[in-house]
GROMACS .gro file of C-alpha atoms in nm:
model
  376
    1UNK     CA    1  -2.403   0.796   3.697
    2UNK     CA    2  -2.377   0.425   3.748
    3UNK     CA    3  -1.996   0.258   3.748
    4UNK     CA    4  -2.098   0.094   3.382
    5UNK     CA    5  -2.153   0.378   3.246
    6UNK     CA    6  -1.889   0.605   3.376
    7UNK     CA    7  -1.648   0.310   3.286
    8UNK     CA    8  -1.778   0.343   2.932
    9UNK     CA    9  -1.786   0.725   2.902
   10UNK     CA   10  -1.406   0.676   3.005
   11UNK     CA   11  -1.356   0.419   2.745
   12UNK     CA   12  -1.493   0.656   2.457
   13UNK     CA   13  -1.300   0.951   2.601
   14UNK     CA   14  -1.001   0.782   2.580
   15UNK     CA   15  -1.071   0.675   2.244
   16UNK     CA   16  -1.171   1.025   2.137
   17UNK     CA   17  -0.833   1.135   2.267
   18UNK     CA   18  -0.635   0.874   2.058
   19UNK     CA   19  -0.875   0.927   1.726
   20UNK     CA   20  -0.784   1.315   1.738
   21UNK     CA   21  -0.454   1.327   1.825
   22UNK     CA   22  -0.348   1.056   1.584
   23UNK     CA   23  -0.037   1.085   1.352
   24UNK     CA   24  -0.088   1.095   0.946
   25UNK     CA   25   0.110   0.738   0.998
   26UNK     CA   26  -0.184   0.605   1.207
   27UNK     CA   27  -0.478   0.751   1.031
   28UNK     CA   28  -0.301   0.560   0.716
   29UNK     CA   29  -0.266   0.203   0.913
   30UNK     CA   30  -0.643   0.252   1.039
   31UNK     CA   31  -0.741   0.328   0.697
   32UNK     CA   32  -0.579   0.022   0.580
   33UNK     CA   33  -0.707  -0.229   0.850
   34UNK     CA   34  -1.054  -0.084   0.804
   35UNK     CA   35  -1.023  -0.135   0.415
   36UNK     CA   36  -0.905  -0.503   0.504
   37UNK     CA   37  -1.190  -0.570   0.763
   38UNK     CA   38  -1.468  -0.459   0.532
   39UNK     CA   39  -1.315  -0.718   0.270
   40UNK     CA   40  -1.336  -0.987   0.506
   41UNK     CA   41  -1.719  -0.859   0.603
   42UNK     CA   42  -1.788  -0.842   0.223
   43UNK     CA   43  -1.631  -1.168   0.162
   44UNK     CA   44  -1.864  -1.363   0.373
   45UNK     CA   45  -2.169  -1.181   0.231
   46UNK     CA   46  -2.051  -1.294  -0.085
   47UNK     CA   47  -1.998  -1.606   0.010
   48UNK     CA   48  -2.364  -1.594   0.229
   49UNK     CA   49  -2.529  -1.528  -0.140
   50UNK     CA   50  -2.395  -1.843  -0.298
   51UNK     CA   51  -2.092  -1.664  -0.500
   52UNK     CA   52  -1.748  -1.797  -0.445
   53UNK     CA   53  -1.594  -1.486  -0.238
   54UNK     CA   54  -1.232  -1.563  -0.318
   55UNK     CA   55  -1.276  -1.507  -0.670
   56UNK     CA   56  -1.487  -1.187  -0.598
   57UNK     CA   57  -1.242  -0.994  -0.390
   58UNK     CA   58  -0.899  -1.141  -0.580
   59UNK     CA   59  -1.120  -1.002  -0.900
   60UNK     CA   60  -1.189  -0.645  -0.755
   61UNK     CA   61  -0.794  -0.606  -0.620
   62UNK     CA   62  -0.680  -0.743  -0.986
   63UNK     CA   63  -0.929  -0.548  -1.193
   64UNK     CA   64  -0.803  -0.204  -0.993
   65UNK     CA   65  -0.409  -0.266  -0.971
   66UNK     CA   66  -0.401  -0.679  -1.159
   67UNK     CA   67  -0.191  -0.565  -1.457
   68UNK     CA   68  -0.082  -0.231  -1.641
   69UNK     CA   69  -0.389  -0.178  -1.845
   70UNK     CA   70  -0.658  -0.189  -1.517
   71UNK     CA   71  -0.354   0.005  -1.375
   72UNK     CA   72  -0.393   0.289  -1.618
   73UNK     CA   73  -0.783   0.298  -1.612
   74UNK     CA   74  -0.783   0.270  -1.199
   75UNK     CA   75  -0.550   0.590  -1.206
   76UNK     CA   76  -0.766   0.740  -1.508
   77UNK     CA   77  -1.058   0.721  -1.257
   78UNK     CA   78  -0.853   0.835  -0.969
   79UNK     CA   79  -0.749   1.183  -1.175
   80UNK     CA   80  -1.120   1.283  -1.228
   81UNK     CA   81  -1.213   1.207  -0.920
   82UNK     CA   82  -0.923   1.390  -0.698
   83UNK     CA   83  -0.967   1.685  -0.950
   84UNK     CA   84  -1.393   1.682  -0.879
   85UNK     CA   85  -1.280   1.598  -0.505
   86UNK     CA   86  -1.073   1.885  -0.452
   87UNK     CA   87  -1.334   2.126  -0.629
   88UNK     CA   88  -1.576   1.986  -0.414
   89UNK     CA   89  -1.359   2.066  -0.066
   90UNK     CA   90  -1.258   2.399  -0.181
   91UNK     CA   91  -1.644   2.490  -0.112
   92UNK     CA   92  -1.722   2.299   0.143
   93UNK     CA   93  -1.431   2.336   0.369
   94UNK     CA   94  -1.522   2.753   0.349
   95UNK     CA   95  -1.887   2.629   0.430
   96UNK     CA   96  -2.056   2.692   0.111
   97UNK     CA   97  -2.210   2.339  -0.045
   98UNK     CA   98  -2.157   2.308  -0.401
   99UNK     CA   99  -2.370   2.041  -0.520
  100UNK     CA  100  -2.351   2.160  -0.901
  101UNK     CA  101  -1.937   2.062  -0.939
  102UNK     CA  102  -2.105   1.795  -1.213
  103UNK     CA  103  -2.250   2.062  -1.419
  104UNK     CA  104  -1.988   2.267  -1.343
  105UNK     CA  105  -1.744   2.016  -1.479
  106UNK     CA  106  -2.012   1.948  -1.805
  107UNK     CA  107  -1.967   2.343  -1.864
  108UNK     CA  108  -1.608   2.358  -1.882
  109UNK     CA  109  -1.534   2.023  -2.075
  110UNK     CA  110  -1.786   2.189  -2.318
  111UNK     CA  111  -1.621   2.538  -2.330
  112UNK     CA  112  -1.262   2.375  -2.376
  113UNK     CA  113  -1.407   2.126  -2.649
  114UNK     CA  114  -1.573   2.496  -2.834
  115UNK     CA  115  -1.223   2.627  -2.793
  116UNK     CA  116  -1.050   2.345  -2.954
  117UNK     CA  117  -1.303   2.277  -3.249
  118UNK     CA  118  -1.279   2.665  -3.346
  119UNK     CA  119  -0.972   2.732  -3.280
  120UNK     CA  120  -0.785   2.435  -3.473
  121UNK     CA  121  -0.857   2.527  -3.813
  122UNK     CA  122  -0.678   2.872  -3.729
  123UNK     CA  123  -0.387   2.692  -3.659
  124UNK     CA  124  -0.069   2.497  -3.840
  125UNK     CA  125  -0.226   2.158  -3.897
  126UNK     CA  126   0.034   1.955  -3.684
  127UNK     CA  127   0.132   1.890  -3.336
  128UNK     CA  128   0.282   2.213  -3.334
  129UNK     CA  129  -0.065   2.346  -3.190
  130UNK     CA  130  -0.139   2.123  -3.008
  131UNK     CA  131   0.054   2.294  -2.663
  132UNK     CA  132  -0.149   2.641  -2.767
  133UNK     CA  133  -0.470   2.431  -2.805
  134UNK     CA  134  -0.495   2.266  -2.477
  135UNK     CA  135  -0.381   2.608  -2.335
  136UNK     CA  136  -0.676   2.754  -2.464
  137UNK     CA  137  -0.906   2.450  -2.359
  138UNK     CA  138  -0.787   2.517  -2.052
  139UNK     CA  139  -0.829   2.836  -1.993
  140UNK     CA  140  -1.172   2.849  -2.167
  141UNK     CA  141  -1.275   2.583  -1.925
  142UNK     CA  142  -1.147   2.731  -1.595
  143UNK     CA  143  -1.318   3.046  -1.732
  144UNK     CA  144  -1.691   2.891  -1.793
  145UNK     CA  145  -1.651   2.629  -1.507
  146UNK     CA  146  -1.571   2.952  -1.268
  147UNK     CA  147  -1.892   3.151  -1.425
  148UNK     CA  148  -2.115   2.855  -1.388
  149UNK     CA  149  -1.960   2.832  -1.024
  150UNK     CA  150  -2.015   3.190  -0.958
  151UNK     CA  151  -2.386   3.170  -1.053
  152UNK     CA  152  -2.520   3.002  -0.728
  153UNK     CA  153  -2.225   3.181  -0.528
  154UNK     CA  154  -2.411   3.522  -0.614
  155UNK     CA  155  -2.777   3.378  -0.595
  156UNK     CA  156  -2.689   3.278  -0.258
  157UNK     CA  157  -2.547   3.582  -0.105
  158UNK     CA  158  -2.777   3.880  -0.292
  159UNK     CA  159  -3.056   3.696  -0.311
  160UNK     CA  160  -3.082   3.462  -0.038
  161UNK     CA  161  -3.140   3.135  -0.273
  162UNK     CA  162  -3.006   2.815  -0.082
  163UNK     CA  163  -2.710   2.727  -0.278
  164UNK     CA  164  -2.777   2.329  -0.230
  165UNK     CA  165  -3.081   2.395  -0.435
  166UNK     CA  166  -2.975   2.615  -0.702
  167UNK     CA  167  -2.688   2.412  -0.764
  168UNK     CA  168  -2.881   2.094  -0.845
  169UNK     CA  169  -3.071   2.277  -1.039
  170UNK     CA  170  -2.757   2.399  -1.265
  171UNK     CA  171  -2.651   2.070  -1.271
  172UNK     CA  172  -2.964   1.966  -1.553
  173UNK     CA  173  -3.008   2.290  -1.700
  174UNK     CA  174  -2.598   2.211  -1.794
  175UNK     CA  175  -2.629   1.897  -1.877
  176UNK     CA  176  -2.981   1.996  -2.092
  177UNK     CA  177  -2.843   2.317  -2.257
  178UNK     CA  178  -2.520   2.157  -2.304
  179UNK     CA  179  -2.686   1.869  -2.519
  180UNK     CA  180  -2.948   2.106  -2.710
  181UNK     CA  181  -2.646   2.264  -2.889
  182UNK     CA  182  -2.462   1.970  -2.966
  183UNK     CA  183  -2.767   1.787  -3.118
  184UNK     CA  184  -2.868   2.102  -3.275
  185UNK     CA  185  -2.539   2.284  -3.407
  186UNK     CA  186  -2.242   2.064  -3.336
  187UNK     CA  187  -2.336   1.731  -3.471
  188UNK     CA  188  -2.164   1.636  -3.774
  189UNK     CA  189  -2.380   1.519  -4.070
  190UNK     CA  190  -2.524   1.223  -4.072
  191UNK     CA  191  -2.400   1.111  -3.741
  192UNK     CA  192  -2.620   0.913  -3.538
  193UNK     CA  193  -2.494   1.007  -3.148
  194UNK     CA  194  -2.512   1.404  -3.045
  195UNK     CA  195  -2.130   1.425  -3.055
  196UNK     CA  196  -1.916   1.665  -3.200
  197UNK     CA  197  -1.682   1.583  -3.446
  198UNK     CA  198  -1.285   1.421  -3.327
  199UNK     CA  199  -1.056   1.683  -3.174
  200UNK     CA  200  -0.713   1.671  -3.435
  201UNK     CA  201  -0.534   1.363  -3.420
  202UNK     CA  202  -0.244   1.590  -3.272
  203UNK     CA  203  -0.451   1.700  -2.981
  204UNK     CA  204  -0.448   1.491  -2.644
  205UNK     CA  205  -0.161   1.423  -2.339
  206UNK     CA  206   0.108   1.134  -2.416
  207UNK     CA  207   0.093   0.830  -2.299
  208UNK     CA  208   0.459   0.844  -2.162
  209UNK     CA  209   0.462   0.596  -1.877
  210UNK     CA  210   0.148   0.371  -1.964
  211UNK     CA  211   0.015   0.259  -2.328
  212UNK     CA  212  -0.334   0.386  -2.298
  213UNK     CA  213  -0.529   0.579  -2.531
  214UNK     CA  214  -0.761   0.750  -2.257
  215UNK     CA  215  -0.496   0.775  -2.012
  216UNK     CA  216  -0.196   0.992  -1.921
  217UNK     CA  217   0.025   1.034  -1.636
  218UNK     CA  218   0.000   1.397  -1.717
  219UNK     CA  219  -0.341   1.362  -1.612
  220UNK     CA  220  -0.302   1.254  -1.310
  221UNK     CA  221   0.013   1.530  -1.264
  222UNK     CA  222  -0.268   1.827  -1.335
  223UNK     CA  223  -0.511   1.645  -1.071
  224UNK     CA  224  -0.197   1.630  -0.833
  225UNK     CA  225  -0.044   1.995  -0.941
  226UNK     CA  226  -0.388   2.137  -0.830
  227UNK     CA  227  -0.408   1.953  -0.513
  228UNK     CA  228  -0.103   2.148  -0.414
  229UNK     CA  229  -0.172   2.460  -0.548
  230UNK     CA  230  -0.551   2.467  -0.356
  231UNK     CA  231  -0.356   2.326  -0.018
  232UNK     CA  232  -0.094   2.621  -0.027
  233UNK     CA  233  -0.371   2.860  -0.117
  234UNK     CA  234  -0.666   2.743   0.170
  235UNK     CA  235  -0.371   2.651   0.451
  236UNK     CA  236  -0.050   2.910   0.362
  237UNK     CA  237  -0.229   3.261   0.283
  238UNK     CA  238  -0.427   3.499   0.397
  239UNK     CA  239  -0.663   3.477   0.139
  240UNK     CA  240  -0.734   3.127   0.236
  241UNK     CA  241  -0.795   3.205   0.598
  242UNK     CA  242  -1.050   3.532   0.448
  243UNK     CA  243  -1.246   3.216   0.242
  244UNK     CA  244  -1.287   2.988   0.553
  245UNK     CA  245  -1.345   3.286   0.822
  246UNK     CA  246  -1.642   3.411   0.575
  247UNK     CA  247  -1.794   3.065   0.527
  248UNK     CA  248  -1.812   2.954   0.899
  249UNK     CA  249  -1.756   3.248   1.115
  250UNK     CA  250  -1.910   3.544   0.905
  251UNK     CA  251  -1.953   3.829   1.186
  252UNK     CA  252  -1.564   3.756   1.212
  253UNK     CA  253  -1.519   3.810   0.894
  254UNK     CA  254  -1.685   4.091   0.903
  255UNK     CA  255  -1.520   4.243   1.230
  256UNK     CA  256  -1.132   4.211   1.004
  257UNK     CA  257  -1.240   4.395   0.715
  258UNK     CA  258  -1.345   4.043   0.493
  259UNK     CA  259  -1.648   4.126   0.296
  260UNK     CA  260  -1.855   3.752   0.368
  261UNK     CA  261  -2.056   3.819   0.069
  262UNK     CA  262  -1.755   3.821  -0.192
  263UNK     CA  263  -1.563   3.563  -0.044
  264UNK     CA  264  -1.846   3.354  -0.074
  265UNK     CA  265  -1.885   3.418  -0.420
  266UNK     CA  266  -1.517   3.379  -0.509
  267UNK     CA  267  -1.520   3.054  -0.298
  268UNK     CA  268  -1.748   2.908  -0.570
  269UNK     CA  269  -1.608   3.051  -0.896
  270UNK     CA  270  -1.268   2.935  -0.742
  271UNK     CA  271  -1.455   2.558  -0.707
  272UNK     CA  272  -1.634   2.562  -1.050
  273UNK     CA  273  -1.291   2.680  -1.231
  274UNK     CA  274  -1.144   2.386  -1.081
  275UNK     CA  275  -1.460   2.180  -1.157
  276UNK     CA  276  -1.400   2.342  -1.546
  277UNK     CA  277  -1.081   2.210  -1.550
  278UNK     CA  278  -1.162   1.859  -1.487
  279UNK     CA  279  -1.408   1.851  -1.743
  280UNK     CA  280  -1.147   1.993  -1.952
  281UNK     CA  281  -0.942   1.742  -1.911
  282UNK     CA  282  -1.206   1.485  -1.942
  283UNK     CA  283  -1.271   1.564  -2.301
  284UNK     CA  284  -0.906   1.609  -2.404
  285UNK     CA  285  -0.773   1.301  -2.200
  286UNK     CA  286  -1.058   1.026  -2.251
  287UNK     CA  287  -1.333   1.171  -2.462
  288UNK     CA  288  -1.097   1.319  -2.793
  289UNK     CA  289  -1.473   1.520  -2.887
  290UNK     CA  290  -1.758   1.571  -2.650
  291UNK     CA  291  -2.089   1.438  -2.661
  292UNK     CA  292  -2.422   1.367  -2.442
  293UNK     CA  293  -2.346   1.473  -2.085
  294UNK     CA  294  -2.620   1.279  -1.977
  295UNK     CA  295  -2.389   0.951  -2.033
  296UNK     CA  296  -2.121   1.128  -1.880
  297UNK     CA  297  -1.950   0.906  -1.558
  298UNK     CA  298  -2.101   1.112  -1.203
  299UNK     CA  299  -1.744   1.201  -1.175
  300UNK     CA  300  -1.928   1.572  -1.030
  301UNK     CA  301  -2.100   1.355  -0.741
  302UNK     CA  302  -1.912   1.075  -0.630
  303UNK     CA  303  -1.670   1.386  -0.584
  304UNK     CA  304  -1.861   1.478  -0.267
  305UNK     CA  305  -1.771   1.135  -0.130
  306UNK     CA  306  -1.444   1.200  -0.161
  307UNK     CA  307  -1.406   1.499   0.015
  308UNK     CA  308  -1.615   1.427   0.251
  309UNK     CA  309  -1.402   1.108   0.342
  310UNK     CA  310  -1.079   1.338   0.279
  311UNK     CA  311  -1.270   1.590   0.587
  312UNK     CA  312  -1.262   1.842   0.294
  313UNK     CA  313  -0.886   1.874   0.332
  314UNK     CA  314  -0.744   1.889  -0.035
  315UNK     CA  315  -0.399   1.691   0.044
  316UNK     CA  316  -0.651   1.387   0.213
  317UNK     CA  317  -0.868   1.424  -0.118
  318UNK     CA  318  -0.517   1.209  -0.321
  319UNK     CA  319  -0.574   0.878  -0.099
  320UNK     CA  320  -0.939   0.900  -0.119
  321UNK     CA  321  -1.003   0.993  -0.473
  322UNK     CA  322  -0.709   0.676  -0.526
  323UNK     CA  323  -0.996   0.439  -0.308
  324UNK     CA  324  -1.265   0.553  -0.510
  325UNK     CA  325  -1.076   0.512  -0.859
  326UNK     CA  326  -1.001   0.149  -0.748
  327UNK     CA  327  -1.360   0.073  -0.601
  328UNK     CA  328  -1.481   0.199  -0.925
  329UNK     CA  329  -1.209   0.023  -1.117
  330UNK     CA  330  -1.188  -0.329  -0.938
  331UNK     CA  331  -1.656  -0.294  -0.989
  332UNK     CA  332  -1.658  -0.240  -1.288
  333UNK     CA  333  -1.421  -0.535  -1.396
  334UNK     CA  334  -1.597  -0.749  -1.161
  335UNK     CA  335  -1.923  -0.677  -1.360
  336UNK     CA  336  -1.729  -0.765  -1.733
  337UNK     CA  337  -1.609  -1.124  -1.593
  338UNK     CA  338  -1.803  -1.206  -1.296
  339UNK     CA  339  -2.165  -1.356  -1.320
  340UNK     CA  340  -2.259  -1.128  -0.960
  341UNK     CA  341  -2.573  -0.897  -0.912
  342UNK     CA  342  -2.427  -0.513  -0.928
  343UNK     CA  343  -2.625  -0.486  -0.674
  344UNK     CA  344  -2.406  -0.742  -0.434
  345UNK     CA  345  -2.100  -0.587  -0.586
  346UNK     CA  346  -2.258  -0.213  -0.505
  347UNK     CA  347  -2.270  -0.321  -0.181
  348UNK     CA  348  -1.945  -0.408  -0.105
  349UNK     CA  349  -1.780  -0.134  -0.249
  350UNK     CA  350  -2.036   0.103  -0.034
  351UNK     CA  351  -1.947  -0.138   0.293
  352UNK     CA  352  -1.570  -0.091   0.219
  353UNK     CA  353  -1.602   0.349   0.179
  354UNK     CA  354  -1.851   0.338   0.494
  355UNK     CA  355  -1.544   0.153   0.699
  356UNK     CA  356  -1.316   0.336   0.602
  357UNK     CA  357  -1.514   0.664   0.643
  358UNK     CA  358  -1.629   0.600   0.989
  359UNK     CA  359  -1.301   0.674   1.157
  360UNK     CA  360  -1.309   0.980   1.023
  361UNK     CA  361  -1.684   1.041   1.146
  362UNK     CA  362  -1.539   0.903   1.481
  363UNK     CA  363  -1.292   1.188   1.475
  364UNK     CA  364  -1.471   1.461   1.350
  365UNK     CA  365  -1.736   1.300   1.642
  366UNK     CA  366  -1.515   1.398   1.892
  367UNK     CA  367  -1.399   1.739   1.780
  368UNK     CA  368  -1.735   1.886   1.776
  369UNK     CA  369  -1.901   1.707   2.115
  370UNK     CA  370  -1.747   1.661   2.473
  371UNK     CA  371  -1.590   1.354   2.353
  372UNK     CA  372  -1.184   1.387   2.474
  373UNK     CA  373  -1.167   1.444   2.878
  374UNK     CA  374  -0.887   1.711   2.805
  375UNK     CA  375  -1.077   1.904   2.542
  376UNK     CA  376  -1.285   2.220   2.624
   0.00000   0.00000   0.00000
């Protein structure tokens, strides 16, 4: 091997051995200077394409964080998202790819709006019910969201169908089923759109903190309360170890008395409850009734984005869904007051998430090849 290219094998190793063994602290600062280098990058191509690139990058910080409404709608996008993220890492960090967390989370938005819509008229007609109604949403939702999960999970390990494939699948059948019965059954008369009709005026979170009708910080507190139940769960018990053993190492699994096949199964009603749950809150939180899922935000897919950034680790899927929220955010109200091809502003946004993402490709890089002198 030739001096140049032992001096350059020594140069990656040495980076290798930085990238893995870096502190949270560090992975945050190299987050942050990639974030700010893919601006600058984006800035000029902006500014290459005859737009005035100050304006576009002051417009997508304001229109994510510029005042307490784009606030409230950046963090509204940010709770979906961590919610679908963390659904979407609960499967994929035990090696099973969900791909159907979007019709997962169209199931249990619908299941929780059923619940609400028939249960209501059983019930005082004041806020009173509203606690026992969004308890029953809730639960409804977790309950379909974890059947629709469990589908593909069984498909996949008594059948043998490839659960990439089936989920996709589930994902339209959902989204078709789902709208059949609302157009057919559910749609009040005379309305034009397939939606239902308006969950009680009493039904829905406070606003508390910001003045937002599809917004509450007790939103983003279920998002967050779930990211720390699913962490203590797939890092602090046993039965988290049993989920990850059976997706990656199943003759392991096998050898301690974990049955693969179940875990495998549970791993994906556990994602699609959570999946449920999101939807759930989706239709409480911002819809207030349900309607076509077919004009429903990807919340289901750009989820697999963010875990994937977050290395399917559910505490890293809070900073990343956060990015995404304000990249969607900070887009979109570039696109109400800017005159700027989506397609320009698409490509930022994807410039700024591949920056950010590739030290994390870097590391992950380096953990799985020779990469790291010290490393076996």
């Amino acid at each position: 091997m030739s001096d140049a290219a032992t001096g350059v094998r020594s140069l990656a190793d040495r980076i290798a051995d930085h990238m893995l063994d870096a502190s949270v602290l560090e992975r945050v600062v190299i987050a942050l200077v990639a974030t700010a280098l893919a601006l600058l990058i984006g800035a000029v191509i902006v500014a290459a394409s005859g737009y005035d690139a100050v304006e576009f990058v002051s417009s997508l910080v304001y229109g994510a964080v510029g005042n307490a409404s784009n606030l409230a709608f950046m963090l509204r996008q940010s709770s979906m998202l961590i919610l679908t993220g963390v659904a979407v890492a609960v499967a994929f960090r035990a090696g099973v790819f969900n791909i159907g967390v979007q019709g997962q989370f169209v199931v249990g938005g619908f299941a929780a709006t059923l619940g609400i819509l028939f249960a209501a008229p059983l019930l005082p007609n004041s806020s009173i019910s509203a606690v026992p109604l969004m308890a029953l949403a809730a639960l409804l939702a977790l309950a379909a969201g974890g059947a629709y999960g469990a589908l593909p999970g069984m498909m996949k390990v008594y059948a043998g169908a490839n659960e990439v494939i089936t989920t996709i699948m589930l994902n339209f059948i959902a989204s078709g089923v789902v709208y059949f019965l609302l157009d057919a059954y559910l749609r009040p008369e005379g309305a034009a759109a397939p939606n239902t009709e308006q969950f009680p005026d009493y039904v829905g979170l406070p606003g508390l903190v910001f003045e937002s009708p599809s917004f509450s910080i007790l939103g983003l507190g279920v998002a967050l309360l779930t990211v720390a139940v699913v962490y203590l769960v797939m890092d602090r018990t046993g039965f988290g170890y049993d989920l990850v053993t059976s997706g990656y190492q199943e003759p392991a699994a096998k050898y301690s008395g974990v049955d693969p096949k179940r875990m495998i199964v549970r791993t994906m009603t556990i994602s699609g409850m959570i999946a449920g749950l999101a939807g759930a809150l989706f239709a409480i939180m911002i819809l207030g009734y349900y309607s076509d899922p077919n004009t429903f935000p990807t919340f289901g897919f750009d989820a697999i984005a963010v875990s994937l950034l977050a290395a399917n680790n559910p505490l890293g899927v809070i900073p990343a869904g956060l990015l995404f929220g304000g990249l969607d955010a900070g887009g979109q109200y570039i696109g109400f007051t800017l005159d700027v091809p989506s397609e320009l502003v698409d490509g930022v946004i994807g410039l700024i998430v591949l920056f950010v993402a590739a030290p994390e490709l870097f590391r992950a890089a380096g953990r799985y090849t020779s990469l790291g002198g010290d490393r076996e």
